[in-house]
Coordinates of C-alpha atoms in Angstrom, one line a residue:
M27 CA -8.2 2.8 -19.5
T28 CA -5.5 0.3 -20.6
I29 CA -1.9 0.9 -21.4
I30 CA -2.6 0.5 -25.1
S31 CA -5.3 3.2 -25.1
L32 CA -3.1 5.5 -23.0
C33 CA -0.2 5.2 -25.4
F34 CA -2.6 5.8 -28.3
Y35 CA -3.8 9.1 -26.7
I36 CA -0.3 10.2 -25.9
A37 CA 0.8 9.4 -29.4
I38 CA -1.9 11.6 -30.9
A39 CA -0.9 14.4 -28.5
A40 CA 2.8 13.9 -29.5
L41 CA 1.9 14.1 -33.2
V42 CA -0.1 17.4 -32.7
L43 CA 2.8 18.8 -30.6
T44 CA 5.4 17.8 -33.2
F45 CA 3.3 19.4 -35.9
L46 CA 2.9 22.7 -33.9
I47 CA 6.6 22.8 -33.1
S48 CA 7.7 22.3 -36.7
R49 CA 5.2 24.9 -38.0
I50 CA 5.5 27.6 -35.4
K51 CA 9.1 27.3 -34.2
G52 CA 10.6 25.7 -37.3
T53 CA 13.4 24.2 -35.1
V54 CA 12.7 20.5 -35.8
K55 CA 15.7 18.9 -37.4
S56 CA 14.1 15.4 -37.6
L57 CA 10.4 14.7 -37.4
P58 CA 10.8 11.1 -36.1
D59 CA 13.2 12.3 -33.4
S60 CA 10.9 15.1 -32.4
F61 CA 7.9 12.7 -32.3
L62 CA 9.8 10.3 -30.0
Q63 CA 10.8 13.3 -27.8
N64 CA 7.2 14.3 -27.4
F65 CA 5.8 10.8 -27.0
C66 CA 8.4 9.6 -24.4
G67 CA 8.2 13.0 -22.6
G68 CA 4.4 12.9 -22.5
L69 CA 4.4 9.3 -21.2
F70 CA 6.9 10.2 -18.5
I71 CA 5.0 13.3 -17.4
F72 CA 1.6 11.4 -17.3
S73 CA 3.2 8.4 -15.5
G74 CA 4.8 10.7 -12.9
L75 CA 1.8 12.9 -12.3
V76 CA -0.6 10.0 -11.5
K77 CA 2.0 9.0 -8.9
A78 CA 2.7 12.5 -7.7
V79 CA -0.9 12.8 -6.4
D80 CA -0.1 9.9 -4.1
P81 CA 3.6 9.5 -3.5
M82 CA 2.9 7.3 -0.4
G83 CA 1.4 4.7 -2.7
T84 CA 4.6 4.6 -4.7
A85 CA 6.6 4.4 -1.4
F86 CA 4.6 1.4 -0.3
K87 CA 5.3 -0.3 -3.6
M88 CA 9.0 0.4 -3.3
E89 CA 8.9 -1.2 0.2
E90 CA 7.6 -4.4 -1.5
Y91 CA 10.5 -4.3 -4.0
F92 CA 13.1 -3.7 -1.3
K93 CA 11.9 -6.5 0.9
E94 CA 11.9 -9.0 -2.0
F95 CA 15.4 -7.8 -3.1
E96 CA 16.7 -8.3 0.4
L97 CA 15.4 -11.9 0.5
T98 CA 16.8 -12.7 -2.9
A99 CA 20.2 -11.1 -2.0
R100 CA 20.6 -13.0 1.3
G101 CA 20.1 -16.4 -0.3
S102 CA 22.6 -15.7 -3.1
F103 CA 26.1 -14.6 -4.0
L104 CA 24.9 -11.0 -3.5
S105 CA 24.5 -11.5 0.2
F106 CA 27.1 -8.7 0.8
S107 CA 24.5 -6.2 -0.5
A108 CA 21.5 -7.5 1.5
D109 CA 21.8 -4.9 4.3
L110 CA 21.4 -2.1 1.7
F111 CA 17.7 -2.8 1.2
P112 CA 16.6 -2.4 4.9
F113 CA 18.5 0.9 4.8
L114 CA 16.6 2.0 1.6
L115 CA 13.4 0.8 3.3
K116 CA 13.8 3.5 5.9
F117 CA 13.8 6.2 3.2
S118 CA 11.2 4.7 0.9
V119 CA 9.1 7.9 0.9
G120 CA 12.0 10.2 0.1
F121 CA 13.1 7.8 -2.6
S122 CA 9.6 7.7 -4.0
V123 CA 9.4 11.5 -4.2
F124 CA 12.8 11.7 -5.8
M125 CA 11.9 9.2 -8.5
I126 CA 8.5 10.7 -9.2
V127 CA 10.0 14.3 -9.6
L128 CA 12.9 12.9 -11.7
E129 CA 10.5 11.1 -14.0
I130 CA 8.4 14.2 -14.7
V131 CA 11.4 16.5 -15.0
I132 CA 13.0 14.1 -17.6
G133 CA 9.7 14.2 -19.5
I134 CA 9.7 18.1 -19.5
M135 CA 13.4 18.1 -20.5
L136 CA 12.7 15.9 -23.4
I137 CA 9.7 18.0 -24.7
I138 CA 11.5 21.4 -24.4
G139 CA 14.9 20.0 -25.4
A140 CA 16.6 21.2 -22.2
Y141 CA 20.2 19.9 -21.7
R142 CA 19.7 17.4 -24.6
K143 CA 22.6 15.2 -23.9
L144 CA 22.0 15.1 -20.1
G145 CA 18.3 14.5 -20.8
A146 CA 19.1 11.6 -23.1
W147 CA 21.4 10.0 -20.5
L148 CA 18.9 10.5 -17.7
F149 CA 16.1 8.9 -19.8
F150 CA 18.4 5.9 -20.6
L151 CA 19.5 5.3 -17.0
F152 CA 16.0 5.7 -15.7
M153 CA 14.8 3.0 -18.2
V154 CA 17.7 0.7 -17.4
F155 CA 16.8 0.8 -13.7
F156 CA 13.1 0.1 -14.2
T157 CA 13.7 -2.5 -16.9
I158 CA 15.8 -4.4 -14.5
L159 CA 13.3 -3.9 -11.7
T160 CA 10.2 -5.0 -13.7
G161 CA 12.2 -7.7 -15.5
Y162 CA 13.3 -9.3 -12.2
T163 CA 9.7 -9.1 -10.9
F164 CA 8.3 -10.7 -14.1
L165 CA 11.0 -13.4 -14.2
T166 CA 10.1 -14.5 -10.6
G167 CA 7.1 -16.0 -12.2
Y168 CA 9.4 -18.8 -13.3
V169 CA 10.7 -19.3 -9.8
P170 CA 8.8 -21.3 -7.2
K171 CA 8.3 -19.5 -3.9
D172 CA 10.8 -21.7 -2.0
I173 CA 13.5 -21.3 -4.6
N174 CA 16.0 -18.4 -4.8
F175 CA 15.9 -16.3 -8.0
F176 CA 19.5 -17.2 -8.9
E177 CA 19.0 -21.0 -8.7
F178 CA 18.4 -21.1 -12.4
S179 CA 18.4 -24.9 -12.7
K180 CA 15.3 -25.0 -10.5
W181 CA 13.2 -22.6 -12.6
T182 CA 9.9 -24.1 -13.9
T183 CA 7.3 -23.0 -16.4
F184 CA 5.7 -19.6 -15.8
D185 CA 3.1 -19.2 -13.1
Q186 CA 1.7 -15.8 -12.2
E187 CA 1.3 -16.8 -8.6
F188 CA 5.0 -17.1 -8.2
M189 CA 5.6 -13.4 -9.0
R190 CA 6.9 -11.7 -5.8
V191 CA 5.2 -8.3 -6.7
K192 CA 1.8 -8.6 -8.4
N193 CA 1.5 -5.0 -9.6
C194 CA 4.5 -2.9 -10.7
G195 CA 3.0 0.5 -9.6
C196 CA 4.2 2.3 -12.8
F197 CA 1.0 4.3 -13.0
G198 CA 0.1 4.3 -9.4
D199 CA -3.5 3.3 -8.8
F200 CA -4.7 4.8 -12.0
I201 CA -3.8 1.8 -14.2
K202 CA -2.9 -1.6 -12.7
L203 CA -0.1 -3.2 -14.8
D204 CA 1.1 -6.7 -14.0
P205 CA 4.9 -7.1 -14.2
R206 CA 4.8 -9.0 -17.5
T207 CA 3.0 -6.0 -19.3
S208 CA 5.2 -3.5 -17.5
F209 CA 8.4 -5.4 -18.5
I210 CA 7.3 -5.4 -22.2
K211 CA 6.5 -1.7 -21.9
D212 CA 10.0 -1.0 -20.5
L213 CA 11.7 -3.1 -23.2
F214 CA 9.8 -1.1 -25.8
L215 CA 10.9 2.2 -24.3
M216 CA 14.5 1.1 -24.3
I217 CA 14.5 1.5 -28.0
P218 CA 14.0 5.3 -27.9
A219 CA 16.3 5.4 -24.9
I220 CA 19.2 4.1 -26.9
W221 CA 18.1 6.1 -29.9
F222 CA 18.3 9.4 -27.9
L223 CA 21.9 8.5 -26.9
L224 CA 22.9 8.2 -30.5
R225 CA 21.0 11.1 -31.9
W226 CA 20.7 13.6 -29.0
S227 CA 22.0 16.4 -31.3
K228 CA 19.0 15.9 -33.6
M229 CA 16.5 16.6 -30.7
H230 CA 14.5 19.8 -31.1
Q231 CA 14.7 22.7 -28.7
I232 CA 12.0 25.2 -27.9
F233 CA 12.3 28.5 -26.0
S234 CA 15.7 30.1 -25.2
A235 CA 18.4 28.4 -23.1
S236 CA 17.6 30.5 -20.1
I237 CA 13.9 29.8 -20.2
R238 CA 14.5 26.1 -20.6
T239 CA 16.8 26.2 -17.5
A240 CA 14.2 28.2 -15.6
L241 CA 11.4 25.8 -16.5
T242 CA 13.5 22.8 -15.4
L243 CA 14.4 24.3 -12.1
M244 CA 10.9 25.5 -11.4
S245 CA 9.5 22.1 -12.2
I246 CA 11.8 20.5 -9.7
I247 CA 10.8 22.9 -6.9
G248 CA 7.1 22.9 -7.8
L249 CA 6.7 19.2 -8.2
S250 CA 8.6 18.5 -5.0
L251 CA 6.1 20.8 -3.1
F252 CA 3.2 19.2 -5.0
C253 CA 4.3 15.7 -3.8
F254 CA 4.7 16.9 -0.2
S255 CA 1.3 18.4 -0.3
N256 CA -0.2 15.0 -1.2
Y257 CA 1.0 13.2 1.8
I258 CA 2.6 15.5 4.4
W259 CA 0.2 18.4 4.4
N260 CA -3.0 16.8 3.0
E261 CA -4.7 13.7 1.5
P262 CA -4.0 13.1 -2.2
I263 CA -5.7 15.7 -4.4
V264 CA -7.0 13.0 -6.6
D265 CA -8.0 9.6 -5.1
F266 CA -7.7 6.6 -7.3
R267 CA -8.0 4.1 -4.4
P268 CA -11.1 2.0 -3.8
F269 CA -11.8 3.8 -0.5
K270 CA -12.4 7.3 -1.9
N271 CA -15.0 9.6 -0.5
G272 CA -18.6 8.4 -1.1
T273 CA -17.7 4.8 -1.4
D274 CA -20.3 2.4 -0.2
V275 CA -17.9 -0.1 1.4
K276 CA -20.7 -2.3 2.8
T277 CA -22.5 -2.8 -0.5
T278 CA -19.2 -3.3 -2.4
K279 CA -17.8 -5.7 0.1
E280 CA -21.0 -7.8 -0.1
A281 CA -21.1 -7.8 -3.9
E282 CA -17.4 -8.8 -4.1
S283 CA -17.9 -11.6 -1.5
K284 CA -20.9 -12.9 -3.4
A285 CA -18.9 -12.9 -6.7
M286 CA -16.1 -14.8 -4.9
S287 CA -18.5 -17.4 -3.5
D288 CA -19.7 -18.1 -7.1
V289 CA -16.1 -18.8 -8.3
K290 CA -15.6 -22.4 -9.3
I291 CA -12.5 -24.6 -9.3
I292 CA -11.7 -25.4 -12.9
A293 CA -8.3 -27.1 -12.6
W294 CA -5.5 -28.0 -10.1
K295 CA -2.0 -26.9 -10.5
L296 CA 0.4 -29.7 -9.5
R297 CA 4.2 -30.0 -9.3
N298 CA 6.2 -33.2 -9.4
K299 CA 8.5 -33.3 -6.4
Q300 CA 11.2 -35.2 -8.2
T301 CA 11.2 -33.5 -11.7
N302 CA 9.7 -30.1 -10.8
E303 CA 7.3 -30.7 -13.7
L304 CA 4.2 -28.5 -13.5
K305 CA 0.9 -29.8 -14.7
N306 CA -2.6 -28.3 -14.9
V307 CA -5.2 -31.0 -14.4
P308 CA -8.9 -30.2 -15.0
D309 CA -11.0 -30.5 -11.8
E310 CA -13.1 -33.4 -12.9
E311 CA -10.1 -35.4 -14.1
Y312 CA -8.2 -34.7 -10.9
M313 CA -11.0 -35.7 -8.6
A314 CA -11.7 -38.8 -10.5
N315 CA -8.1 -39.9 -10.6
L316 CA -6.6 -39.0 -7.3
K317 CA -4.7 -42.2 -7.1
N318 CA -2.7 -41.1 -10.1
F319 CA -1.4 -38.1 -8.2
P320 CA -0.1 -39.5 -4.8
K321 CA 1.0 -36.9 -2.3
T322 CA 4.4 -38.6 -2.1
E323 CA 5.0 -37.6 -5.8
W324 CA 2.8 -34.6 -6.5
E325 CA 2.4 -31.4 -4.6
V326 CA -0.7 -29.2 -5.0
L327 CA 0.5 -25.6 -5.7
D328 CA -2.8 -23.9 -6.4
Q329 CA -6.3 -24.2 -7.5
V330 CA -7.1 -22.6 -10.9
K331 CA -10.5 -20.8 -10.5
S332 CA -12.9 -19.1 -12.7
L333 CA -12.7 -15.3 -12.7
P334 CA -15.2 -13.6 -10.3
A335 CA -18.0 -11.6 -12.0
I336 CA -16.9 -8.5 -10.1
P337 CA -13.1 -7.8 -9.8
Q338 CA -11.8 -8.0 -6.3
T339 CA -10.5 -4.8 -4.6
K340 CA -8.9 -4.1 -1.3
I341 CA -12.5 -3.5 0.0
S342 CA -12.8 -7.3 0.2
D343 CA -10.1 -7.3 2.9
F344 CA -11.8 -4.7 5.0
A345 CA -12.0 -6.1 8.5
L346 CA -11.9 -4.7 12.1
F347 CA -11.3 -6.5 15.3
D348 CA -11.6 -5.7 19.0
L349 CA -8.7 -6.2 21.4
E350 CA -10.1 -9.7 22.2
G351 CA -9.8 -10.7 18.5
S352 CA -13.6 -10.7 17.8
D353 CA -14.6 -9.5 14.3
I354 CA -16.7 -6.4 14.6
T355 CA -16.7 -5.5 10.9
E356 CA -20.4 -6.0 10.4
E357 CA -21.2 -4.0 13.5
I358 CA -19.4 -1.0 12.1
L359 CA -20.7 -1.3 8.5
N360 CA -24.3 -1.8 9.6
E361 CA -24.3 1.2 11.9
P362 CA -26.9 3.7 10.6
K363 CA -25.6 6.6 12.7
S364 CA -22.6 8.8 11.9
R365 CA -19.4 7.4 13.4
F366 CA -15.9 8.8 13.4
M367 CA -13.0 6.4 12.8
I368 CA -9.5 7.6 13.8
N369 CA -7.2 5.9 11.3
C370 CA -3.7 5.0 12.7
P371 CA -1.9 2.6 10.2
K372 CA 1.4 2.8 12.2
L373 CA 1.9 3.8 15.8
Y374 CA 5.3 5.4 16.7
F375 CA 6.7 4.4 20.0
S376 CA 9.6 2.7 21.7
S377 CA 9.4 0.0 24.4
R378 CA 11.7 -1.5 26.9
S379 CA 11.4 -4.3 29.3
E380 CA 11.8 -3.5 33.0
N381 CA 11.9 -5.7 36.1
V382 CA 9.2 -4.8 38.6
T383 CA 8.4 -6.2 42.0
R384 CA 5.0 -6.9 43.5
Q385 CA 3.7 -8.5 46.7
D386 CA 2.0 -11.9 46.1
T387 CA -0.1 -12.9 49.1
I388 CA -0.9 -16.6 49.7
Y389 CA -4.1 -17.2 51.6
K390 CA -5.4 -20.3 53.4
V391 CA -9.2 -20.9 53.2
D392 CA -11.0 -22.9 56.0
T393 CA -14.6 -24.0 56.1
I394 CA -16.4 -23.6 59.4
W395 CA -19.7 -25.3 60.1
L396 CA -21.9 -22.9 62.0
G397 CA -24.2 -25.6 63.4
L398 CA -27.4 -23.7 62.7
K399 CA -28.4 -25.7 59.7
K400 CA -27.2 -28.8 58.1
D401 CA -25.7 -26.9 55.2
S402 CA -24.8 -23.7 57.1
F403 CA -21.1 -23.0 56.4
N404 CA -18.8 -20.0 56.4
L405 CA -15.5 -19.6 54.6
V406 CA -12.6 -18.0 56.6
S407 CA -9.4 -17.0 54.9
S408 CA -6.1 -16.3 56.6
V409 CA -2.7 -15.1 55.3
V410 CA -0.2 -17.9 55.1
E411 CA 2.7 -16.2 53.4
V412 CA 3.5 -12.9 51.6
K413 CA 6.1 -13.3 48.8
T414 CA 7.9 -10.6 46.8
V415 CA 7.6 -11.6 43.1
E416 CA 9.8 -10.1 40.4
E417 CA 8.5 -10.0 36.9
K418 CA 9.1 -8.2 33.6
K419 CA 6.9 -5.5 32.3
N420 CA 7.0 -3.6 29.0
V421 CA 7.2 0.1 29.4
Y422 CA 6.1 2.2 26.4
T423 CA 7.4 5.6 25.4
W424 CA 5.2 7.3 22.8
N425 CA 6.4 9.7 20.1
E426 CA 5.0 13.0 21.2
K427 CA 5.2 14.4 17.7
Y428 CA 2.9 11.6 16.5
L429 CA 0.5 12.0 19.4
R430 CA 0.2 15.8 19.0
P431 CA -2.4 15.7 16.2
L432 CA -4.5 13.3 18.2
K433 CA -4.3 15.3 21.4
E434 CA -4.6 18.8 20.0
K435 CA -6.9 18.3 16.9
I436 CA -8.7 15.0 16.4
L437 CA -9.8 14.1 20.0
P438 CA -10.9 17.7 20.9
L439 CA -13.0 17.7 17.7
L440 CA -14.7 14.5 18.8
D441 CA -15.2 15.8 22.3
S442 CA -16.9 18.9 21.0
L443 CA -19.4 16.7 19.0
K444 CA -20.4 14.4 21.9
A445 CA -23.5 16.6 22.5
D446 CA -24.6 15.6 19.0
N447 CA -24.4 11.9 20.0
I448 CA -21.7 11.2 17.5
Q449 CA -19.5 8.4 18.7
G450 CA -16.0 7.6 17.6
F451 CA -13.5 4.7 17.6
L452 CA -9.8 4.4 17.0
V453 CA -8.3 1.7 14.6
A454 CA -4.6 0.9 14.7
G455 CA -2.4 -1.4 12.7
G456 CA 0.8 -3.3 13.6
A457 CA 0.5 -3.0 17.4
S458 CA 0.0 -5.5 20.2
E459 CA -3.0 -5.6 22.5
E460 CA -0.7 -4.5 25.4
A461 CA 0.6 -1.5 23.3
L462 CA -2.9 -0.4 22.4
G463 CA -4.0 -0.6 26.0
D464 CA -1.1 1.6 27.0
L465 CA -2.0 4.0 24.2
K466 CA -5.5 4.2 25.5
N467 CA -4.3 5.0 29.0
S468 CA -1.8 7.6 27.7
L469 CA -4.4 9.4 25.7
K470 CA -7.1 8.9 28.4
L471 CA -9.4 7.6 25.6
D472 CA -13.0 6.9 26.4
I473 CA -13.7 5.5 22.9
P474 CA -13.2 1.9 21.7
V475 CA -9.9 0.9 20.3
Y476 CA -9.8 -1.7 17.4
T477 CA -7.2 -3.3 15.3
S478 CA -6.8 -4.0 11.6
D479 CA -4.2 -4.8 8.9
D480 CA -1.8 -2.0 8.6
I481 CA -1.6 -2.2 4.8
L482 CA -5.4 -2.0 4.6
L483 CA -5.4 1.1 6.8
K484 CA -2.7 2.7 4.6
T485 CA -4.8 2.0 1.6
I486 CA -7.9 3.6 3.1
M487 CA -6.1 6.9 3.7
R488 CA -2.5 8.3 3.7
S489 CA -2.8 10.6 6.7
N490 CA -1.5 9.0 9.9
P491 CA -3.4 9.8 12.0
G492 CA -6.4 10.7 10.0
L493 CA -10.2 11.0 10.5
I494 CA -12.9 9.2 8.6
L495 CA -16.7 9.8 8.8
W496 CA -18.8 6.6 8.3
R497 CA -22.6 6.3 7.9
N498 CA -24.5 3.2 6.8
G499 CA -21.3 1.5 5.7
K500 CA -20.3 4.5 3.5
I501 CA -17.3 6.7 3.7
I502 CA -18.8 10.1 3.9
H503 CA -15.5 12.0 4.0
K504 CA -11.8 11.6 5.0
W505 CA -9.7 14.3 6.6
H506 CA -5.9 14.8 7.0
H507 CA -5.2 15.8 10.6
G508 CA -4.0 19.1 9.3
H509 CA -7.2 20.0 7.5
L510 CA -10.0 19.2 10.0
P511 CA -13.2 21.2 9.8
T512 CA -14.5 23.2 12.8
P513 CA -17.3 21.6 14.9
N514 CA -19.8 24.0 13.3
E515 CA -18.5 23.2 9.8
M516 CA -18.7 19.5 10.6
R517 CA -22.4 19.8 11.8
R518 CA -23.4 22.0 8.8
D519 CA -21.7 20.1 6.0
F520 CA -21.3 16.5 7.1
L521 CA -23.6 15.6 10.0
D522 CA -26.9 16.7 8.4
W523 CA -28.6 13.4 7.5
Q524 CA -29.9 15.0 4.3
A525 CA -26.5 16.4 3.3
P526 CA -25.1 15.1 0.0
L527 CA -21.9 13.1 0.0
I528 CA -18.8 15.3 -0.5
H529 CA -16.5 14.0 -3.2

């Protein structure tokens, strides 16, 4: 589905709803105003709901924005505000839930006509905020990566690769909108936003005032609980991500890799170091006339490539490594037996450096000829000196609240299935080899520990920690640590080789 088709469907629904309200209730003062109420309200409700099923995804997107805003602020006259964004980063999940619930509630308020003036102002302010946000992101397409956004004199022609955030996240993972499209959408919605401010008194109202208030309050409570249930208490009720249950990661990764290998370079994107002029030069012309583009004058920004036959997803980035740094991805994807993967995108711990002392013994080794044979020797070592050596060692303190699901739920389940010859492994993101080694000792793990990109692990599933069942490179099922099956349920429903994939 595209944004155009989505708006078309919502417009049809808005027309039907406007007709019904005007015929049944007879409270419509202006049909155009009523249609705009229903259209904008419907769009907000739909946009909010597809994010409400996965508020963590929106939180990750907000983290991207906050990081970019901080970098921009620190290098400009807004440096005084730069510390605000790391603060907001800590509360990205809460901010995400707040914005999602607010968006849906505004949509409901518009449709039922609750608190019309307040609803009009909330809609306007919401649109102003997101128009600035998507507008900034789109306009960074004119700003080379090494240039601050506010250095307007150094802006160049538009290049999509310059954009700091590639996908706005307005519709979660349901529809991917690039910032340009999202900015145009927000500019379009600013028209009814201003219109509502001027004509809020013409907006229709349905139900009584008390019912409208009750619906608004119940929506706030119900939607907040719904959002929490989709990341705190369980996995998202609807999974729009590429790693949903039943996905054949191995086959998809191979197909995407093959499609990328067939991509051809069709042009070179160059920038003149003196004038900042951007130029796209066809590949054949560039390779035949390299002398016309000396490195002292021209910088290669990017290669313009043909589009792959299969769109690339996050599955292409799926990679696992052991603690020595060896890639073990193929080993995992080619395993025909059922395997459990404990998914830990982010480990929670604190560490401190302590000075420790140890005894370092220096030995002297002598060679003694035994005289029995020509090459008969014996090595004799003797202690020369014992030194006390002081060195620093990292001491890790693990968050017990984070470890509790591992100790009390996930690991006991895996232990109970050892008799079924079902092996497991743990994959963590964003931690050093030393930290992972300490985790393994703390949990007394007898299973392998691997590493991966933390963003990839967050994309695979939201539960941290969570459990994933793999077989033949396929994701059979994913479980939030609060909703694990019993060993018998696991054997009956998921470990039978003939059992169908559970979606």
